[in-house]
Amino acid sequence: MCFSHDIMTIKTAAYLPGTAALPQTGRHITAYQPGDCIVVYQAYNKSIADFAAANQYLGGTEYSYNRMSWIKPNFLWMMYRCGWASKENQEAVLAIWLKKNDFETILGEAAWSAYDPGQHSSRELWKTELETRDVRLQWDPDHDPFGKKLERKALQLGLKGSILEKFGREYITRIEDITDFVKEQKGVLDQYGPEKLTVPVETVFVPSSAIIKEKTGITDHTIH
């Protein structure tokens, strides 16, 4: 089960040993996985983040369900994207818990954001999926703490329409504002380097469905 709201915290560990234990190449979903939950990250302005943390769902006067919203399971990919909570309208970082089966539901609705002949039998089929599905799947280079590209690919998912509504109002089991942790660790990184950096404990998430594994292009990973 997911931890209860009043006691849940993100377990962290030293960056270097943790990253050494992950696959160094291929497409992998690396994420913090407490119990039957998985944590994804989003960055917003302080007003949207404050509402989400206080009410435990996405909403408020400044949040819009009429645009695509991207979620990232990988902490350092989020840090690269938001500049460690320094970019405009990304000054607050949210850690968002959802159950793994709901995350797999999102994965099952995904269409690739770009045509890949290794994944699609035709460009026309890809275009049809892109036009009819409410989730965009994108693999990008993962990044080290300084923003350098790695060989391993990291996943981000763009949500819109009904699936975004379900994510924002139904699937979320907990929202935690981790901005203070983000800023603290950026200070550690700047002063001491990656040797002293602490990050959420991440392991490889493998979907239970072979169909989802195939359609998302995840690289085979054996858990030891």
Short mmCIF file of C-alpha atoms in Angstrom, two decimals:
data_model
loop_
_atom_site.label_atom_id
_atom_site.label_comp_id
_atom_site.label_asym_id
_atom_site.label_seq_id
_atom_site.Cartn_x
_atom_site.Cartn_y
_atom_site.Cartn_z
CA MET A 1 0.00 0.00 0.00
CA CYS A 2 0.98 3.65 -0.39
CA PHE A 3 2.10 5.31 2.81
CA SER A 4 -0.45 7.49 4.58
CA HIS A 5 -0.27 11.21 3.92
CA ASP A 6 0.86 12.18 7.40
CA ILE A 7 3.95 9.94 7.47
CA MET A 8 5.00 9.71 3.82
CA THR A 9 8.43 11.09 3.01
CA ILE A 10 10.76 10.51 0.11
CA LYS A 11 13.62 8.17 0.91
CA THR A 12 16.91 9.62 -0.31
CA ALA A 13 20.45 8.33 -0.75
CA ALA A 14 23.82 9.40 -2.08
CA TYR A 15 23.69 10.14 -5.80
CA LEU A 16 26.86 8.42 -7.03
CA PRO A 17 26.24 4.89 -5.67
CA GLY A 18 22.60 5.09 -6.72
CA THR A 19 23.28 6.12 -10.30
CA ALA A 20 26.01 3.48 -10.62
CA ALA A 21 23.44 0.81 -9.81
CA LEU A 22 21.11 1.87 -12.64
CA PRO A 23 21.36 0.77 -16.28
CA GLN A 24 23.78 3.04 -18.12
CA THR A 25 22.23 2.69 -21.57
CA GLY A 26 18.84 1.96 -23.12
CA ARG A 27 15.33 3.25 -22.47
CA HIS A 28 14.37 2.84 -18.82
CA ILE A 29 11.77 4.29 -16.47
CA THR A 30 13.71 5.08 -13.32
CA ALA A 31 11.60 6.31 -10.41
CA TYR A 32 11.06 6.43 -6.68
CA GLN A 33 8.66 3.56 -5.93
CA PRO A 34 7.19 3.46 -2.42
CA GLY A 35 5.08 0.31 -2.05
CA ASP A 36 2.49 0.04 -4.80
CA CYS A 37 3.01 3.67 -5.79
CA ILE A 38 5.30 5.49 -8.18
CA VAL A 39 6.31 9.13 -7.85
CA VAL A 40 6.37 11.57 -10.76
CA TYR A 41 7.48 15.19 -10.75
CA GLN A 42 6.10 18.46 -12.04
CA ALA A 43 7.28 22.06 -11.65
CA TYR A 44 4.92 25.03 -11.41
CA ASN A 45 4.77 28.58 -10.18
CA LYS A 46 4.31 28.94 -6.43
CA SER A 47 0.58 29.68 -6.62
CA ILE A 48 -0.27 26.48 -8.49
CA ALA A 49 2.09 24.42 -6.34
CA ASP A 50 0.70 25.84 -3.09
CA PHE A 51 -2.87 25.01 -4.13
CA ALA A 52 -1.89 21.47 -5.15
CA ALA A 53 -0.02 20.76 -1.92
CA ALA A 54 -2.80 22.21 0.24
CA ASN A 55 -5.69 20.49 -1.56
CA GLN A 56 -3.95 17.32 -2.77
CA TYR A 57 -5.13 17.66 -6.35
CA LEU A 58 -4.29 19.86 -9.33
CA GLY A 59 -6.53 22.86 -9.70
CA GLY A 60 -7.11 26.43 -8.59
CA THR A 61 -7.60 29.63 -10.53
CA GLU A 62 -4.25 29.49 -12.33
CA TYR A 63 -4.18 25.82 -13.31
CA SER A 64 -5.61 24.86 -16.71
CA TYR A 65 -6.87 21.44 -17.75
CA ASN A 66 -7.10 22.71 -21.34
CA ARG A 67 -3.41 22.33 -22.11
CA MET A 68 -0.94 19.46 -22.13
CA SER A 69 0.83 18.79 -18.83
CA TRP A 70 4.07 16.78 -18.65
CA ILE A 71 5.06 14.37 -15.89
CA LYS A 72 8.53 12.99 -15.30
CA PRO A 73 9.33 9.94 -13.14
CA ASN A 74 13.05 10.75 -13.09
CA PHE A 75 14.17 13.31 -10.48
CA LEU A 76 17.28 14.61 -12.26
CA TRP A 77 15.44 14.90 -15.58
CA MET A 78 13.01 17.18 -13.74
CA MET A 79 15.92 19.13 -12.25
CA TYR A 80 17.40 19.60 -15.71
CA ARG A 81 14.08 20.78 -17.10
CA CYS A 82 13.27 23.24 -14.31
CA GLY A 83 16.85 24.35 -13.61
CA TRP A 84 16.64 23.10 -10.04
CA ALA A 85 13.51 25.23 -9.46
CA SER A 86 15.05 28.35 -10.95
CA LYS A 87 13.20 28.79 -14.24
CA GLU A 88 10.22 31.11 -14.62
CA ASN A 89 6.92 29.42 -13.69
CA GLN A 90 8.88 26.38 -12.52
CA GLU A 91 10.00 27.74 -9.17
CA ALA A 92 8.22 25.04 -7.17
CA VAL A 93 8.71 21.29 -7.60
CA LEU A 94 5.98 18.81 -6.72
CA ALA A 95 6.46 15.12 -6.04
CA ILE A 96 3.22 13.38 -7.00
CA TRP A 97 2.31 9.89 -5.84
CA LEU A 98 0.02 7.66 -7.88
CA LYS A 99 -0.59 3.94 -7.86
CA LYS A 100 1.44 1.90 -10.30
CA ASN A 101 -1.64 0.44 -11.96
CA ASP A 102 -2.89 3.99 -12.71
CA PHE A 103 0.53 4.89 -14.06
CA GLU A 104 0.32 1.84 -16.32
CA THR A 105 -3.12 3.00 -17.48
CA ILE A 106 -1.50 6.26 -18.55
CA LEU A 107 1.30 4.38 -20.31
CA GLY A 108 -1.29 2.26 -22.11
CA GLU A 109 -2.87 5.39 -23.62
CA ALA A 110 0.40 6.81 -24.88
CA ALA A 111 1.30 7.69 -28.45
CA TRP A 112 4.90 8.44 -29.37
CA SER A 113 5.54 12.16 -29.84
CA ALA A 114 7.82 11.40 -32.80
CA TYR A 115 7.68 8.76 -35.52
CA ASP A 116 9.95 5.77 -34.90
CA PRO A 117 10.10 3.14 -37.66
CA GLY A 118 11.16 0.59 -35.07
CA GLN A 119 7.90 1.09 -33.18
CA HIS A 120 5.38 1.88 -35.91
CA SER A 121 4.40 -0.18 -38.93
CA SER A 122 3.68 3.00 -40.89
CA ARG A 123 3.84 6.76 -40.55
CA GLU A 124 0.10 6.91 -41.12
CA LEU A 125 -0.60 4.64 -38.14
CA TRP A 126 1.64 6.81 -35.96
CA LYS A 127 -0.20 9.96 -37.06
CA THR A 128 -3.54 8.37 -36.26
CA GLU A 129 -2.40 7.41 -32.77
CA LEU A 130 -0.97 10.88 -32.21
CA GLU A 131 -4.25 12.51 -33.22
CA THR A 132 -6.54 10.24 -31.22
CA ARG A 133 -4.70 9.59 -27.95
CA ASP A 134 -4.46 11.94 -24.96
CA VAL A 135 -0.99 10.90 -23.82
CA ARG A 136 2.34 11.71 -25.50
CA LEU A 137 5.33 9.48 -24.83
CA GLN A 138 8.80 10.90 -25.27
CA TRP A 139 12.23 9.42 -24.62
CA ASP A 140 14.99 11.97 -24.05
CA PRO A 141 18.57 11.69 -22.85
CA ASP A 142 18.76 11.39 -19.10
CA HIS A 143 21.00 13.99 -17.47
CA ASP A 144 23.57 14.11 -14.72
CA PRO A 145 23.24 16.70 -11.92
CA PHE A 146 25.03 19.34 -14.01
CA GLY A 147 22.73 18.82 -17.00
CA LYS A 148 25.12 16.75 -19.10
CA LYS A 149 23.39 14.24 -21.37
CA LEU A 150 23.76 10.56 -20.52
CA GLU A 151 23.51 7.55 -22.81
CA ARG A 152 20.50 6.24 -20.88
CA LYS A 153 17.12 7.55 -22.05
CA ALA A 154 14.55 8.92 -19.61
CA LEU A 155 10.78 9.02 -20.05
CA GLN A 156 8.41 11.96 -19.93
CA LEU A 157 4.69 11.81 -20.57
CA GLY A 158 2.44 14.60 -21.82
CA LEU A 159 -1.18 14.39 -20.63
CA LYS A 160 -4.24 16.21 -21.93
CA GLY A 161 -8.01 15.84 -22.10
CA SER A 162 -9.76 13.17 -20.06
CA ILE A 163 -6.59 11.41 -18.93
CA LEU A 164 -5.21 14.67 -17.53
CA GLU A 165 -8.48 15.18 -15.64
CA LYS A 166 -8.23 11.68 -14.19
CA PHE A 167 -4.59 12.19 -13.28
CA GLY A 168 -5.09 15.55 -11.64
CA ARG A 169 -8.32 14.78 -9.77
CA GLU A 170 -8.50 10.99 -9.30
CA TYR A 171 -5.19 9.18 -9.67
CA ILE A 172 -3.10 11.29 -7.30
CA THR A 173 -2.75 9.78 -3.83
CA ARG A 174 -0.37 12.38 -2.44
CA ILE A 175 1.29 15.66 -3.44
CA GLU A 176 4.37 16.90 -1.65
CA ASP A 177 6.15 20.19 -2.32
CA ILE A 178 9.84 19.29 -2.36
CA THR A 179 11.16 22.71 -3.41
CA ASP A 180 13.14 23.20 -0.19
CA PHE A 181 14.89 19.86 -0.71
CA VAL A 182 15.62 20.76 -4.34
CA LYS A 183 17.19 24.09 -3.41
CA GLU A 184 19.13 22.55 -0.55
CA GLN A 185 20.64 19.91 -2.81
CA LYS A 186 21.45 22.45 -5.52
CA GLY A 187 23.46 24.30 -2.90
CA VAL A 188 25.22 21.06 -1.95
CA LEU A 189 25.97 20.33 -5.59
CA ASP A 190 27.38 23.81 -6.21
CA GLN A 191 29.55 23.76 -3.09
CA TYR A 192 30.68 20.15 -2.84
CA GLY A 193 29.92 18.50 -6.17
CA PRO A 194 28.07 15.24 -6.92
CA GLU A 195 30.05 13.34 -4.28
CA LYS A 196 27.87 14.91 -1.56
CA LEU A 197 24.61 15.12 -3.51
CA THR A 198 21.54 13.34 -2.15
CA VAL A 199 18.63 12.37 -4.40
CA PRO A 200 15.47 10.23 -4.17
CA VAL A 201 16.15 6.51 -4.27
CA GLU A 202 15.26 5.41 -7.80
CA THR A 203 14.95 1.94 -9.25
CA VAL A 204 13.85 0.68 -12.64
CA PHE A 205 10.10 0.46 -13.09
CA VAL A 206 9.03 -2.44 -15.30
CA PRO A 207 5.37 -2.46 -16.42
CA SER A 208 3.46 -5.62 -15.54
CA SER A 209 1.97 -5.72 -19.04
CA ALA A 210 4.14 -7.12 -21.83
CA ILE A 211 2.02 -5.19 -24.32
CA ILE A 212 2.80 -1.89 -22.59
CA LYS A 213 6.49 -2.78 -22.40
CA GLU A 214 6.54 -3.39 -26.13
CA LYS A 215 4.52 -0.36 -27.20
CA THR A 216 6.56 2.03 -25.02
CA GLY A 217 9.88 0.69 -26.29
CA ILE A 218 11.30 0.00 -22.85
CA THR A 219 14.62 -1.83 -22.90
CA ASP A 220 14.57 -5.26 -21.28
CA HIS A 221 15.84 -5.11 -17.73
CA THR A 222 16.51 -8.03 -15.42
CA ILE A 223 15.97 -7.28 -11.75
CA HIS A 224 18.60 -8.98 -9.57
#
